[in-house]
Amino acid sequence: SSAINSEYGEFQTFQHYFKQINLRMAENDARFLIRYSEKYSDEEYEYRHVTLPESIGKKVPTTHLLTETEWRNLGVQQSPGWVHFMIHSPEKHILLFRRAITK
């Protein structure tokens, strides 16, 4: 068999292999473009918003709030306790997070 085995799986041709590597590199590069707001708060919660680059923003579902696993899989990195709490449908690439203030 002429299949190519790699850390990315098995591919039938070198062309397909390199295309997949380029897609993964582009996804990794896009994760460096994620922007995090300063934190702001009220009496109960601390808030922040996270702006995703367009290529990642296209993957955000609008049917439900993201679980921690889902937003981490998109490349969002923040400390534990943050919850995706609201969908702003005109700008689904902006994720709105909050976490309870511990007193």
Short mmCIF file of N, CA, C and O in Angstrom, two decimals:
data_model
loop_
_atom_site.label_atom_id
_atom_site.label_comp_id
_atom_site.label_asym_id
_atom_site.label_seq_id
_atom_site.Cartn_x
_atom_site.Cartn_y
_atom_site.Cartn_z
N SER A 1 0.84 -1.18 0.00
CA SER A 1 0.00 0.00 0.00
C SER A 1 0.89 1.25 0.00
O SER A 1 1.93 1.29 0.63
N SER A 2 0.44 2.27 -0.70
CA SER A 2 1.21 3.50 -0.76
C SER A 2 0.70 4.53 0.24
O SER A 2 1.05 5.69 0.16
N ALA A 3 -0.13 4.12 1.18
CA ALA A 3 -0.66 5.05 2.17
C ALA A 3 0.47 5.59 3.04
O ALA A 3 1.46 4.93 3.29
N ILE A 4 0.29 6.81 3.50
CA ILE A 4 1.29 7.48 4.34
C ILE A 4 0.73 7.52 5.76
O ILE A 4 -0.36 8.01 6.00
N ASN A 5 1.49 6.98 6.70
CA ASN A 5 1.09 7.03 8.10
C ASN A 5 1.90 8.11 8.79
O ASN A 5 3.11 8.21 8.60
N SER A 6 1.22 8.91 9.60
CA SER A 6 1.90 9.98 10.33
C SER A 6 1.17 10.22 11.63
O SER A 6 0.15 9.60 11.91
N GLU A 7 1.68 11.17 12.41
CA GLU A 7 1.00 11.55 13.64
C GLU A 7 -0.37 12.13 13.37
O GLU A 7 -1.21 12.23 14.26
N TYR A 8 -0.65 12.53 12.13
CA TYR A 8 -1.94 13.10 11.76
C TYR A 8 -2.92 12.05 11.23
O TYR A 8 -4.01 12.37 10.84
N GLY A 9 -2.51 10.82 11.15
CA GLY A 9 -3.38 9.76 10.64
C GLY A 9 -2.81 9.16 9.37
O GLY A 9 -1.63 9.31 9.07
N GLU A 10 -3.66 8.46 8.64
CA GLU A 10 -3.23 7.81 7.41
C GLU A 10 -3.78 8.57 6.21
O GLU A 10 -4.94 8.97 6.20
N PHE A 11 -2.94 8.80 5.22
CA PHE A 11 -3.33 9.54 4.03
C PHE A 11 -2.97 8.74 2.78
O PHE A 11 -2.01 7.99 2.77
N GLN A 12 -3.76 8.95 1.73
CA GLN A 12 -3.55 8.20 0.49
C GLN A 12 -2.46 8.79 -0.39
O GLN A 12 -1.84 8.09 -1.15
N THR A 13 -2.23 10.09 -0.31
CA THR A 13 -1.23 10.73 -1.14
C THR A 13 -0.45 11.76 -0.33
O THR A 13 -0.93 12.25 0.70
N PHE A 14 0.73 12.11 -0.81
CA PHE A 14 1.50 13.17 -0.17
C PHE A 14 0.75 14.50 -0.25
O PHE A 14 0.81 15.32 0.67
N GLN A 15 0.05 14.73 -1.36
CA GLN A 15 -0.68 15.98 -1.52
C GLN A 15 -1.73 16.13 -0.41
O GLN A 15 -1.85 17.18 0.21
N HIS A 16 -2.47 15.07 -0.16
CA HIS A 16 -3.48 15.11 0.91
C HIS A 16 -2.81 15.29 2.27
O HIS A 16 -3.28 16.04 3.12
N TYR A 17 -1.69 14.63 2.48
CA TYR A 17 -0.93 14.73 3.73
C TYR A 17 -0.50 16.18 3.99
O TYR A 17 -0.74 16.73 5.06
N PHE A 18 0.11 16.82 2.98
CA PHE A 18 0.58 18.19 3.16
C PHE A 18 -0.57 19.18 3.30
O PHE A 18 -0.46 20.17 4.02
N LYS A 19 -1.68 18.91 2.62
CA LYS A 19 -2.85 19.78 2.76
C LYS A 19 -3.34 19.74 4.21
O LYS A 19 -3.64 20.78 4.80
N GLN A 20 -3.40 18.56 4.81
CA GLN A 20 -3.84 18.44 6.21
C GLN A 20 -2.86 19.11 7.16
O GLN A 20 -3.26 19.76 8.13
N ILE A 21 -1.58 18.98 6.91
CA ILE A 21 -0.58 19.65 7.75
C ILE A 21 -0.74 21.16 7.66
O ILE A 21 -0.72 21.87 8.66
N ASN A 22 -0.94 21.68 6.45
CA ASN A 22 -1.12 23.13 6.28
C ASN A 22 -2.38 23.62 6.99
O ASN A 22 -2.37 24.70 7.58
N LEU A 23 -3.46 22.83 6.94
CA LEU A 23 -4.69 23.22 7.64
C LEU A 23 -4.46 23.27 9.14
O LEU A 23 -4.88 24.20 9.82
N ARG A 24 -3.74 22.28 9.68
CA ARG A 24 -3.46 22.26 11.12
C ARG A 24 -2.55 23.42 11.52
O ARG A 24 -2.74 24.01 12.58
N MET A 25 -1.59 23.74 10.68
CA MET A 25 -0.71 24.87 10.99
C MET A 25 -1.50 26.18 10.99
O MET A 25 -1.31 27.02 11.86
N ALA A 26 -2.41 26.34 10.04
CA ALA A 26 -3.23 27.55 9.98
C ALA A 26 -4.12 27.66 11.23
O ALA A 26 -4.28 28.74 11.79
N GLU A 27 -4.69 26.53 11.67
CA GLU A 27 -5.50 26.55 12.89
C GLU A 27 -4.66 26.94 14.09
O GLU A 27 -5.09 27.74 14.93
N ASN A 28 -3.47 26.40 14.20
CA ASN A 28 -2.59 26.73 15.33
C ASN A 28 -2.19 28.20 15.29
O ASN A 28 -2.15 28.86 16.32
N ASP A 29 -1.88 28.73 14.09
CA ASP A 29 -1.53 30.14 13.96
C ASP A 29 -2.71 31.02 14.37
O ASP A 29 -2.53 32.05 15.02
N ALA A 30 -3.94 30.63 14.00
CA ALA A 30 -5.12 31.42 14.33
C ALA A 30 -5.31 31.51 15.84
O ALA A 30 -5.78 32.53 16.36
N ARG A 31 -4.92 30.48 16.58
CA ARG A 31 -5.08 30.49 18.04
C ARG A 31 -4.25 31.60 18.67
O ARG A 31 -4.58 32.09 19.74
N PHE A 32 -3.17 32.00 18.02
CA PHE A 32 -2.36 33.11 18.54
C PHE A 32 -3.06 34.46 18.37
O PHE A 32 -2.65 35.45 18.96
N LEU A 33 -4.11 34.49 17.55
CA LEU A 33 -4.84 35.73 17.29
C LEU A 33 -6.05 35.92 18.20
O LEU A 33 -6.78 36.89 18.07
N ILE A 34 -6.30 34.99 19.11
CA ILE A 34 -7.40 35.12 20.06
C ILE A 34 -7.08 36.27 21.01
O ILE A 34 -5.97 36.37 21.53
N ARG A 35 -8.06 37.15 21.22
CA ARG A 35 -7.86 38.34 22.06
C ARG A 35 -8.76 38.25 23.29
O ARG A 35 -9.93 37.91 23.18
N TYR A 36 -8.19 38.59 24.43
CA TYR A 36 -8.89 38.52 25.71
C TYR A 36 -9.08 39.93 26.26
O TYR A 36 -8.12 40.69 26.33
N SER A 37 -10.30 40.26 26.67
CA SER A 37 -10.55 41.58 27.24
C SER A 37 -10.00 41.64 28.66
O SER A 37 -9.70 40.62 29.28
N GLU A 38 -9.91 42.85 29.16
CA GLU A 38 -9.66 43.03 30.59
C GLU A 38 -10.89 42.49 31.33
O GLU A 38 -11.99 42.43 30.76
N LYS A 39 -10.72 42.15 32.57
CA LYS A 39 -11.84 41.68 33.38
C LYS A 39 -12.61 42.88 33.90
O LYS A 39 -12.03 43.93 34.19
N TYR A 40 -13.91 42.74 34.00
CA TYR A 40 -14.77 43.76 34.59
C TYR A 40 -15.77 43.03 35.48
O TYR A 40 -15.93 41.81 35.36
N SER A 41 -16.42 43.72 36.42
CA SER A 41 -17.24 42.99 37.38
C SER A 41 -18.42 43.82 37.88
O SER A 41 -18.48 45.03 37.70
N ASP A 42 -19.36 43.10 38.50
CA ASP A 42 -20.43 43.71 39.27
C ASP A 42 -20.35 43.09 40.67
O ASP A 42 -19.30 42.54 41.02
N GLU A 43 -21.40 43.14 41.43
CA GLU A 43 -21.34 42.61 42.80
C GLU A 43 -21.26 41.09 42.85
O GLU A 43 -20.77 40.53 43.84
N GLU A 44 -21.74 40.41 41.82
CA GLU A 44 -21.80 38.95 41.84
C GLU A 44 -20.76 38.26 40.96
O GLU A 44 -20.29 37.17 41.31
N TYR A 45 -20.46 38.85 39.82
CA TYR A 45 -19.64 38.17 38.82
C TYR A 45 -18.48 39.03 38.33
O TYR A 45 -18.55 40.25 38.30
N GLU A 46 -17.48 38.31 37.88
CA GLU A 46 -16.37 38.87 37.13
C GLU A 46 -16.65 38.48 35.68
O GLU A 46 -17.09 37.36 35.42
N TYR A 47 -16.43 39.39 34.74
CA TYR A 47 -16.74 39.14 33.33
C TYR A 47 -15.50 39.38 32.47
O TYR A 47 -14.60 40.12 32.84
N ARG A 48 -15.53 38.76 31.31
CA ARG A 48 -14.56 39.08 30.26
C ARG A 48 -15.15 38.59 28.95
O ARG A 48 -16.01 37.72 28.92
N HIS A 49 -14.70 39.18 27.86
CA HIS A 49 -15.09 38.66 26.56
C HIS A 49 -13.82 38.26 25.81
O HIS A 49 -12.75 38.79 26.04
N VAL A 50 -14.00 37.27 24.95
CA VAL A 50 -12.90 36.72 24.17
C VAL A 50 -13.27 36.85 22.70
O VAL A 50 -14.34 36.38 22.29
N THR A 51 -12.41 37.49 21.94
CA THR A 51 -12.66 37.68 20.51
C THR A 51 -11.83 36.68 19.72
O THR A 51 -10.60 36.64 19.83
N LEU A 52 -12.53 35.86 18.94
CA LEU A 52 -11.88 34.83 18.14
C LEU A 52 -11.61 35.35 16.73
O LEU A 52 -12.41 36.13 16.19
N PRO A 53 -10.53 34.89 16.09
CA PRO A 53 -10.34 35.23 14.67
C PRO A 53 -11.44 34.57 13.84
O PRO A 53 -12.06 33.59 14.27
N GLU A 54 -11.69 35.13 12.69
CA GLU A 54 -12.78 34.66 11.83
C GLU A 54 -12.74 33.16 11.58
O GLU A 54 -13.77 32.49 11.62
N SER A 55 -11.56 32.62 11.32
CA SER A 55 -11.46 31.19 10.99
C SER A 55 -11.92 30.31 12.14
O SER A 55 -12.49 29.24 11.92
N ILE A 56 -11.72 30.74 13.37
CA ILE A 56 -12.19 29.97 14.53
C ILE A 56 -13.63 30.33 14.84
O ILE A 56 -14.44 29.47 15.19
N GLY A 57 -13.99 31.60 14.69
CA GLY A 57 -15.35 32.04 14.96
C GLY A 57 -16.40 31.31 14.14
O GLY A 57 -17.53 31.10 14.60
N LYS A 58 -16.04 30.87 12.95
CA LYS A 58 -16.97 30.13 12.10
C LYS A 58 -17.37 28.79 12.72
O LYS A 58 -18.39 28.22 12.35
N LYS A 59 -16.57 28.29 13.63
CA LYS A 59 -16.83 26.99 14.25
C LYS A 59 -17.70 27.08 15.50
O LYS A 59 -18.07 26.06 16.06
N VAL A 60 -18.04 28.29 15.93
CA VAL A 60 -18.81 28.45 17.17
C VAL A 60 -20.29 28.17 16.89
O VAL A 60 -20.91 28.83 16.07
N PRO A 61 -20.85 27.19 17.59
CA PRO A 61 -22.28 26.91 17.40
C PRO A 61 -23.12 28.03 18.03
O PRO A 61 -22.71 28.63 19.02
N THR A 62 -24.27 28.29 17.45
CA THR A 62 -25.17 29.31 18.01
C THR A 62 -26.40 28.66 18.64
O THR A 62 -27.32 29.36 19.05
N THR A 63 -26.41 27.35 18.72
CA THR A 63 -27.57 26.64 19.25
C THR A 63 -27.49 26.40 20.75
O THR A 63 -28.48 26.02 21.37
N HIS A 64 -26.31 26.58 21.33
CA HIS A 64 -26.15 26.33 22.76
C HIS A 64 -24.92 27.07 23.29
O HIS A 64 -24.06 27.47 22.51
N LEU A 65 -24.88 27.24 24.60
CA LEU A 65 -23.69 27.81 25.23
C LEU A 65 -22.60 26.74 25.23
O LEU A 65 -22.88 25.55 25.33
N LEU A 66 -21.37 27.18 25.09
CA LEU A 66 -20.26 26.23 25.00
C LEU A 66 -19.89 25.68 26.38
O LEU A 66 -19.86 26.42 27.37
N THR A 67 -19.59 24.41 26.40
CA THR A 67 -19.03 23.81 27.61
C THR A 67 -17.57 24.22 27.70
O THR A 67 -16.97 24.69 26.71
N GLU A 68 -16.97 24.01 28.85
CA GLU A 68 -15.55 24.33 28.99
C GLU A 68 -14.72 23.53 27.99
O GLU A 68 -13.79 24.06 27.39
N THR A 69 -15.06 22.27 27.79
CA THR A 69 -14.33 21.45 26.82
C THR A 69 -14.44 22.04 25.42
O THR A 69 -13.44 22.12 24.70
N GLU A 70 -15.63 22.50 25.04
CA GLU A 70 -15.81 23.07 23.70
C GLU A 70 -15.00 24.34 23.51
O GLU A 70 -14.34 24.51 22.49
N TRP A 71 -15.05 25.27 24.47
CA TRP A 71 -14.29 26.50 24.25
C TRP A 71 -12.80 26.28 24.35
O TRP A 71 -12.03 26.92 23.65
N ARG A 72 -12.37 25.33 25.17
CA ARG A 72 -10.94 25.01 25.20
C ARG A 72 -10.50 24.37 23.87
O ARG A 72 -9.40 24.64 23.39
N ASN A 73 -11.35 23.55 23.29
CA ASN A 73 -11.03 22.94 21.99
C ASN A 73 -10.93 23.98 20.87
O ASN A 73 -10.27 23.74 19.86
N LEU A 74 -11.57 25.12 21.03
CA LEU A 74 -11.44 26.21 20.06
C LEU A 74 -10.12 26.97 20.24
O LEU A 74 -9.75 27.77 19.41
N GLY A 75 -9.44 26.71 21.36
CA GLY A 75 -8.16 27.38 21.61
C GLY A 75 -8.20 28.43 22.70
O GLY A 75 -7.20 29.09 22.98
N VAL A 76 -9.37 28.64 23.31
CA VAL A 76 -9.48 29.62 24.39
C VAL A 76 -8.76 29.08 25.62
O VAL A 76 -8.96 27.93 26.01
N GLN A 77 -7.93 29.93 26.21
CA GLN A 77 -7.17 29.53 27.39
C GLN A 77 -7.42 30.53 28.50
O GLN A 77 -7.14 31.72 28.35
N GLN A 78 -7.98 30.05 29.59
CA GLN A 78 -8.18 30.88 30.77
C GLN A 78 -8.30 29.98 31.99
O GLN A 78 -8.47 28.78 31.85
N SER A 79 -8.18 30.57 33.14
CA SER A 79 -8.17 29.80 34.38
C SER A 79 -9.53 29.14 34.61
O SER A 79 -10.54 29.54 34.03
N PRO A 80 -9.56 28.13 35.48
CA PRO A 80 -10.82 27.43 35.77
C PRO A 80 -11.87 28.36 36.38
O PRO A 80 -11.54 29.37 37.00
N GLY A 81 -13.12 28.00 36.18
CA GLY A 81 -14.23 28.73 36.77
C GLY A 81 -15.00 29.61 35.81
O GLY A 81 -16.11 30.05 36.10
N TRP A 82 -14.42 29.91 34.65
CA TRP A 82 -15.11 30.74 33.67
C TRP A 82 -16.19 29.93 32.98
O TRP A 82 -15.99 28.77 32.63
N VAL A 83 -17.35 30.57 32.75
CA VAL A 83 -18.49 29.93 32.10
C VAL A 83 -18.95 30.80 30.94
O VAL A 83 -19.13 32.01 31.09
N HIS A 84 -19.14 30.18 29.79
CA HIS A 84 -19.72 30.87 28.64
C HIS A 84 -21.19 31.07 28.97
O HIS A 84 -21.93 30.10 29.11
N PHE A 85 -21.63 32.32 29.13
CA PHE A 85 -22.97 32.55 29.67
C PHE A 85 -23.94 33.24 28.72
O PHE A 85 -25.13 33.34 29.04
N MET A 86 -23.47 33.71 27.58
CA MET A 86 -24.38 34.43 26.69
C MET A 86 -23.90 34.35 25.25
O MET A 86 -22.70 34.39 24.99
N ILE A 87 -24.86 34.23 24.34
CA ILE A 87 -24.57 34.26 22.91
C ILE A 87 -25.02 35.61 22.37
O ILE A 87 -26.18 36.01 22.56
N HIS A 88 -24.10 36.32 21.76
CA HIS A 88 -24.42 37.60 21.10
C HIS A 88 -24.46 37.28 19.61
O HIS A 88 -23.46 37.34 18.92
N SER A 89 -25.64 36.91 19.12
CA SER A 89 -25.73 36.35 17.76
C SER A 89 -25.21 37.21 16.63
O SER A 89 -24.70 36.67 15.66
N PRO A 90 -25.27 38.55 16.70
CA PRO A 90 -24.67 39.30 15.59
C PRO A 90 -23.15 39.11 15.49
O PRO A 90 -22.58 39.29 14.43
N GLU A 91 -22.51 38.77 16.61
CA GLU A 91 -21.06 38.62 16.62
C GLU A 91 -20.69 37.32 17.34
O GLU A 91 -20.15 37.34 18.44
N LYS A 92 -21.00 36.20 16.69
CA LYS A 92 -20.78 34.92 17.36
C LYS A 92 -19.30 34.62 17.59
O LYS A 92 -18.96 33.73 18.35
N HIS A 93 -18.42 35.39 17.00
CA HIS A 93 -16.98 35.19 17.22
C HIS A 93 -16.51 35.84 18.53
O HIS A 93 -15.36 35.71 18.91
N ILE A 94 -17.43 36.55 19.21
CA ILE A 94 -17.12 37.12 20.52
C ILE A 94 -17.83 36.30 21.58
O ILE A 94 -19.07 36.22 21.61
N LEU A 95 -17.04 35.65 22.42
CA LEU A 95 -17.58 34.80 23.48
C LEU A 95 -17.64 35.59 24.78
O LEU A 95 -16.67 36.25 25.16
N LEU A 96 -18.77 35.52 25.46
CA LEU A 96 -18.97 36.25 26.70
C LEU A 96 -18.90 35.27 27.88
O LEU A 96 -19.64 34.29 27.93
N PHE A 97 -17.98 35.55 28.80
CA PHE A 97 -17.74 34.67 29.93
C PHE A 97 -17.98 35.39 31.25
O PHE A 97 -17.84 36.61 31.33
N ARG A 98 -18.29 34.62 32.28
CA ARG A 98 -18.37 35.15 33.63
C ARG A 98 -17.96 34.06 34.63
O ARG A 98 -17.99 32.87 34.31
N ARG A 99 -17.60 34.50 35.82
CA ARG A 99 -17.37 33.57 36.92
C ARG A 99 -17.75 34.28 38.22
O ARG A 99 -17.60 35.50 38.34
N ALA A 100 -18.27 33.49 39.14
CA ALA A 100 -18.73 34.05 40.40
C ALA A 100 -17.56 34.62 41.18
O ALA A 100 -16.46 34.06 41.18
N ILE A 101 -17.82 35.74 41.83
CA ILE A 101 -16.82 36.34 42.70
C ILE A 101 -16.90 35.63 44.05
O ILE A 101 -17.98 35.52 44.63
N THR A 102 -15.79 35.12 44.49
CA THR A 102 -15.77 34.44 45.79
C THR A 102 -15.44 35.46 46.86
O THR A 102 -14.51 36.26 46.71
N LYS A 103 -16.23 35.45 47.90
CA LYS A 103 -16.05 36.46 48.97
C LYS A 103 -15.52 35.80 50.22
O LYS A 103 -15.68 34.68 50.50
#
